[in-house]
Short mmCIF file of C-alpha atoms in Angstrom, two decimals:
data_model
loop_
_atom_site.label_atom_id
_atom_site.label_comp_id
_atom_site.label_asym_id
_atom_site.label_seq_id
_atom_site.Cartn_x
_atom_site.Cartn_y
_atom_site.Cartn_z
CA UNK A 7 22.57 -0.65 -16.31
CA UNK A 8 23.63 2.05 -13.87
CA UNK A 9 25.92 4.71 -15.37
CA UNK A 10 27.77 7.84 -14.31
CA UNK A 11 24.66 9.92 -15.07
CA UNK A 12 22.62 10.52 -11.91
CA UNK A 13 19.54 11.39 -13.97
CA UNK A 14 19.80 8.14 -15.92
CA UNK A 15 20.41 6.15 -12.74
CA UNK A 16 17.38 7.72 -11.08
CA UNK A 17 15.20 6.59 -13.96
CA UNK A 18 16.59 3.05 -13.81
CA UNK A 19 16.13 2.85 -10.04
CA UNK A 20 12.60 4.25 -10.30
CA UNK A 21 11.69 1.54 -12.78
CA UNK A 22 13.30 -1.24 -10.78
CA UNK A 23 11.78 -0.02 -7.49
CA UNK A 24 8.40 -0.09 -9.19
CA UNK A 25 9.04 -3.67 -10.26
CA UNK A 26 10.11 -4.59 -6.71
CA UNK A 27 6.71 -3.30 -5.57
CA UNK A 28 5.02 -5.56 -8.12
CA UNK A 29 6.89 -8.54 -6.68
CA UNK A 30 5.90 -7.54 -3.14
CA UNK A 31 2.27 -7.10 -4.18
CA UNK A 32 2.22 -10.61 -5.62
CA UNK A 33 3.82 -12.12 -2.54
CA UNK A 34 1.39 -10.29 -0.25
CA UNK A 35 -1.60 -11.47 -2.28
CA UNK A 36 -0.44 -15.08 -2.06
CA UNK A 37 0.29 -14.89 1.65
CA UNK A 38 -2.97 -13.24 2.61
CA UNK A 39 -4.90 -15.84 0.60
CA UNK A 40 -3.56 -18.64 2.77
CA UNK A 41 -2.63 -17.07 6.09
CA UNK A 42 -5.46 -18.80 7.97
CA UNK A 43 -4.94 -22.20 6.35
CA UNK A 44 -2.92 -25.19 7.51
CA UNK A 45 0.29 -25.52 5.52
CA UNK A 46 2.31 -28.50 4.39
CA UNK A 47 5.57 -28.27 6.35
CA UNK A 48 9.02 -29.80 5.89
CA UNK A 49 12.14 -29.60 8.02
CA UNK A 50 15.36 -28.61 6.24
CA UNK A 51 18.75 -30.12 6.98
CA UNK A 52 19.62 -27.08 9.11
CA UNK A 53 16.44 -27.71 11.16
CA UNK A 54 14.66 -24.63 9.79
CA UNK A 55 11.15 -24.91 8.41
CA UNK A 56 9.92 -24.65 4.84
CA UNK A 57 6.26 -24.64 3.77
CA UNK A 58 4.67 -25.21 0.40
CA UNK A 59 3.90 -21.47 0.41
CA UNK A 60 7.61 -20.56 0.63
CA UNK A 61 8.20 -22.60 -2.49
CA UNK A 62 5.13 -21.30 -4.33
CA UNK A 63 5.95 -17.64 -3.67
CA UNK A 64 9.57 -17.96 -4.71
CA UNK A 65 8.63 -19.79 -7.90
CA UNK A 66 6.10 -17.10 -8.78
CA UNK A 67 8.52 -14.24 -8.11
CA UNK A 68 11.22 -15.95 -10.16
CA UNK A 69 8.73 -16.31 -13.00
CA UNK A 70 7.91 -12.59 -12.90
CA UNK A 71 11.61 -11.66 -12.84
CA UNK A 72 12.42 -13.99 -15.72
CA UNK A 73 9.62 -12.52 -17.82
CA UNK A 74 10.45 -8.85 -17.09
CA UNK A 75 14.24 -9.00 -16.72
CA UNK A 76 15.66 -12.17 -18.32
CA UNK A 77 19.20 -10.82 -17.98
CA UNK A 78 18.93 -10.46 -14.18
CA UNK A 79 20.14 -13.10 -11.76
CA UNK A 80 18.17 -14.50 -8.83
CA UNK A 81 19.32 -15.79 -5.46
CA UNK A 82 16.51 -17.26 -3.37
CA UNK A 83 16.08 -19.20 -0.17
CA UNK A 84 14.36 -22.24 -1.58
CA UNK A 85 15.92 -22.88 -5.02
CA UNK A 86 19.37 -22.84 -6.56
CA UNK A 87 20.78 -19.50 -7.60
CA UNK A 88 20.29 -18.41 -11.19
CA UNK A 89 23.08 -16.33 -12.80
CA UNK A 90 24.37 -14.94 -9.45
CA UNK A 91 27.22 -13.12 -11.23
CA UNK A 92 24.88 -10.96 -13.32
CA UNK A 93 25.12 -7.18 -13.07
CA UNK A 94 21.71 -7.11 -11.36
CA UNK A 95 20.72 -9.91 -8.98
CA UNK A 96 17.40 -10.19 -7.13
CA UNK A 97 17.59 -11.75 -3.67
CA UNK A 98 14.38 -13.31 -2.37
CA UNK A 99 13.15 -14.58 0.98
CA UNK A 100 9.53 -15.52 0.28
CA UNK A 101 8.60 -15.90 3.96
CA UNK A 102 11.06 -14.44 6.42
CA UNK A 103 9.97 -15.84 9.75
CA UNK A 104 8.63 -19.18 8.56
CA UNK A 105 8.38 -20.56 12.10
CA UNK A 106 6.27 -17.56 13.26
CA UNK A 107 4.19 -17.98 10.09
CA UNK A 108 3.53 -21.62 10.98
CA UNK A 109 2.77 -20.69 14.60
CA UNK A 110 0.39 -17.88 13.60
CA UNK A 111 2.54 -15.07 14.99
CA UNK A 112 2.06 -12.06 12.68
CA UNK A 113 5.67 -10.90 12.41
CA UNK A 114 6.58 -12.71 9.18
CA UNK A 115 6.97 -11.05 5.82
CA UNK A 116 8.64 -11.15 2.43
CA UNK A 117 12.14 -9.79 1.81
CA UNK A 118 13.15 -8.58 -1.63
CA UNK A 119 16.46 -6.99 -2.56
CA UNK A 120 18.17 -5.96 -5.76
CA UNK A 121 21.95 -6.09 -5.87
CA UNK A 122 23.96 -4.13 -8.42
CA UNK A 123 27.41 -5.60 -8.90
CA UNK A 124 27.13 -7.26 -5.52
CA UNK A 125 25.92 -4.24 -3.55
CA UNK A 126 22.31 -3.75 -2.38
CA UNK A 127 20.57 -0.84 -4.14
CA UNK A 128 16.90 -1.67 -3.45
CA UNK A 129 15.38 -3.31 -0.40
CA UNK A 130 11.79 -4.22 0.49
CA UNK A 131 10.29 -5.53 3.72
CA UNK A 132 6.66 -6.41 3.10
CA UNK A 133 4.71 -7.13 6.29
CA UNK A 134 1.28 -8.29 5.14
CA UNK A 135 -0.31 -8.84 8.55
CA UNK A 136 0.24 -5.21 9.51
CA UNK A 137 -0.30 -3.85 6.01
CA UNK A 138 3.14 -2.23 6.09
CA UNK A 139 5.86 -2.02 3.48
CA UNK A 140 9.32 -0.49 3.84
CA UNK A 141 11.10 0.46 0.63
CA UNK A 142 14.73 1.50 0.57
CA UNK A 143 16.54 2.76 -2.53
CA UNK A 144 20.24 3.63 -2.36
CA UNK A 145 20.78 7.34 -1.88
CA UNK A 146 17.12 8.09 -1.13
CA UNK A 147 14.97 8.40 2.00
CA UNK A 148 13.33 5.16 3.07
CA UNK A 149 9.58 5.00 2.61
CA UNK A 150 7.04 3.32 4.87
CA UNK A 151 3.79 2.92 2.94
CA UNK A 152 4.89 5.71 0.63
CA UNK A 153 5.92 8.25 3.29
CA UNK A 154 9.47 8.90 4.56
CA UNK A 155 10.42 7.23 7.84
CA UNK A 156 13.39 7.88 10.10
CA UNK A 157 15.37 6.13 12.76
CA UNK A 158 15.51 7.90 16.10
CA UNK A 159 18.31 9.48 18.05
CA UNK A 160 19.44 7.54 21.09
CA UNK A 161 21.50 9.46 23.64
CA UNK A 162 23.26 6.47 25.18
CA UNK A 163 23.58 2.73 24.63
CA UNK A 164 22.21 2.31 28.14
CA UNK A 165 18.92 3.81 26.99
CA UNK A 166 18.65 1.64 23.87
CA UNK A 167 16.06 -0.98 22.99
CA UNK A 168 17.81 -4.04 21.57
CA UNK A 169 16.01 -6.44 19.23
CA UNK A 170 17.08 -10.00 18.40
CA UNK A 171 15.23 -12.34 16.08
CA UNK A 172 16.08 -15.43 18.10
CA UNK A 173 18.79 -16.01 20.74
CA UNK A 174 18.76 -19.68 19.69
CA UNK A 175 20.47 -18.65 16.45
CA UNK A 176 23.68 -17.88 18.35
CA UNK A 177 26.42 -20.48 18.64
CA UNK A 178 28.06 -20.80 22.08
CA UNK A 179 31.15 -18.88 20.91
CA UNK A 180 28.86 -16.00 19.85
CA UNK A 181 27.01 -15.68 23.15
CA UNK A 182 29.53 -13.16 24.55
CA UNK A 183 28.53 -10.67 21.83
CA UNK A 184 24.84 -11.12 22.56
CA UNK A 185 25.37 -10.96 26.30
CA UNK A 186 27.44 -7.78 26.00
CA UNK A 187 24.61 -5.98 24.23
CA UNK A 188 21.95 -7.41 26.53
CA UNK A 189 23.86 -6.15 29.54
CA UNK A 190 24.52 -2.72 28.02
CA UNK A 191 21.01 -1.89 26.78
CA UNK A 192 17.83 -0.93 28.61
CA UNK A 193 15.34 -3.36 27.05
CA UNK A 194 15.38 -6.47 24.87
CA UNK A 195 12.77 -7.50 22.30
CA UNK A 196 12.85 -11.02 20.84
CA UNK A 197 11.15 -12.83 17.98
CA UNK A 198 10.28 -10.05 15.52
CA UNK A 199 11.75 -11.59 12.34
CA UNK A 200 11.92 -9.02 9.52
CA UNK A 201 9.49 -6.74 11.35
CA UNK A 202 12.31 -5.97 13.80
CA UNK A 203 14.29 -4.24 11.06
CA UNK A 204 11.30 -2.28 9.84
CA UNK A 205 10.63 -1.04 13.35
CA UNK A 206 14.25 0.00 13.75
CA UNK A 207 14.01 1.98 10.49
CA UNK A 208 10.83 3.61 11.83
CA UNK A 209 12.44 4.77 15.07
CA UNK A 210 10.75 2.31 17.41
CA UNK A 211 13.90 0.42 18.47
CA UNK A 212 17.61 1.26 18.54
CA UNK A 213 19.94 -1.69 17.99
CA UNK A 214 19.61 -5.12 16.38
CA UNK A 215 22.03 -8.04 16.48
CA UNK A 216 21.71 -11.47 14.89
CA UNK A 217 23.68 -14.32 13.40
CA UNK A 218 23.24 -17.39 11.21
CA UNK A 219 21.68 -15.20 8.53
CA UNK A 220 22.15 -16.06 4.87
CA UNK A 221 22.15 -13.42 2.16
CA UNK A 222 18.38 -13.73 1.60
CA UNK A 223 17.87 -12.98 5.32
CA UNK A 224 19.75 -9.68 5.27
CA UNK A 225 20.11 -8.25 1.74
CA UNK A 226 17.27 -5.65 1.90
CA UNK A 227 18.29 -4.08 5.17
CA UNK A 228 21.13 -1.83 4.01
CA UNK A 229 19.04 0.41 1.69
CA UNK A 230 16.17 0.46 4.19
CA UNK A 231 18.10 1.25 7.37
CA UNK A 232 20.66 3.54 5.76
CA UNK A 233 17.95 5.47 3.91
CA UNK A 234 16.24 6.04 7.26
CA UNK A 235 19.41 7.42 8.87
CA UNK A 236 20.85 4.29 10.46
CA UNK A 237 23.84 2.01 9.97
CA UNK A 238 23.98 -1.72 9.24
CA UNK A 239 27.10 -3.87 8.92
CA UNK A 240 28.42 -7.28 9.79
CA UNK A 241 30.14 -7.82 13.15
CA UNK A 242 33.45 -6.70 11.63
CA UNK A 243 31.96 -3.37 10.67
CA UNK A 244 31.93 -4.24 6.96
CA UNK A 245 29.05 -3.19 4.68
CA UNK A 246 26.56 -5.77 3.44
CA UNK A 247 27.19 -7.30 0.02
CA UNK A 248 26.05 -10.36 -1.90
CA UNK A 249 28.69 -12.39 -0.06
CA UNK A 250 27.72 -11.20 3.44
CA UNK A 251 26.61 -13.41 6.28
CA UNK A 252 26.03 -14.84 8.76
CA UNK A 253 26.28 -11.94 11.23
CA UNK A 254 24.47 -8.60 11.21
CA UNK A 255 24.52 -5.53 13.45
CA UNK A 256 22.25 -2.53 12.91
CA UNK A 257 21.50 0.66 14.78
CA UNK A 258 19.28 3.65 14.16
CA UNK A 259 21.72 6.17 15.61
CA UNK A 260 25.21 5.97 13.99
CA UNK A 261 26.85 6.72 17.33
CA UNK A 262 25.05 3.79 18.93
CA UNK A 263 26.21 1.54 16.10
CA UNK A 264 29.78 2.51 16.95
CA UNK A 265 29.11 1.70 20.61
CA UNK A 266 27.48 -1.62 19.79
CA UNK A 267 30.23 -2.61 17.35
CA UNK A 268 32.89 -1.86 19.94
CA UNK A 269 31.08 -3.96 22.54
CA UNK A 270 30.61 -6.86 20.12
CA UNK A 271 34.21 -6.85 18.92
CA UNK A 272 35.57 -6.59 22.45
CA UNK A 273 33.37 -9.50 23.55
CA UNK A 274 34.49 -11.67 20.62
CA UNK A 275 38.24 -11.22 21.20
#
């Protein structure tokens, strides 16, 4: 439980961040064991993919959470939520970027978040193919492989690099928001899955927009991007919570987030 004592909270967050790393280690081990193998694949009702490895990783992480923290809730991509109203809730995306994983494109990874009373306090992006892990803890600098990382300053939205996981995610009524940012920015990068957010936190890109995200697709990004100096919200400018989705807007430079949010909201009127 988090209290009014910063020293006590630090100890709790240290312990839980260490446990998040254990979960990420286990997911990475399982992914690297099978990355070169053919996978059994199913198509979900929403036309997204699921593999037997998605299911196996989520089941294993849920088992570890249940053993270590039986009073914590879990919200995952592949199974029904367990005690989602608990004080602490783990949010799991065992393979973010399942289609790239199936296609052999090394941008996929595991997303792990811990919510405290509905707000994200710990976030992990584990990118096994590159050997990289971003760890964000509320109120602390974001770490990339144990060392602090920072977003970069961007002098003008016209100089920004925009990343988008997949333009196909956008519904026709959302295209104006995407088009507004594509027209305003200098370069566009597509198809990076969770790696896109890690690169933004590391100062390699400037703005990210996406939609049709569920909570497991976006929960870790607030601690990671904010701890690196950036801003992440929904398209209304609201902070991410356990009820957030489906739209996300992030920027490494707070001023560029303001610019991007203004462009998006103007385009959606």
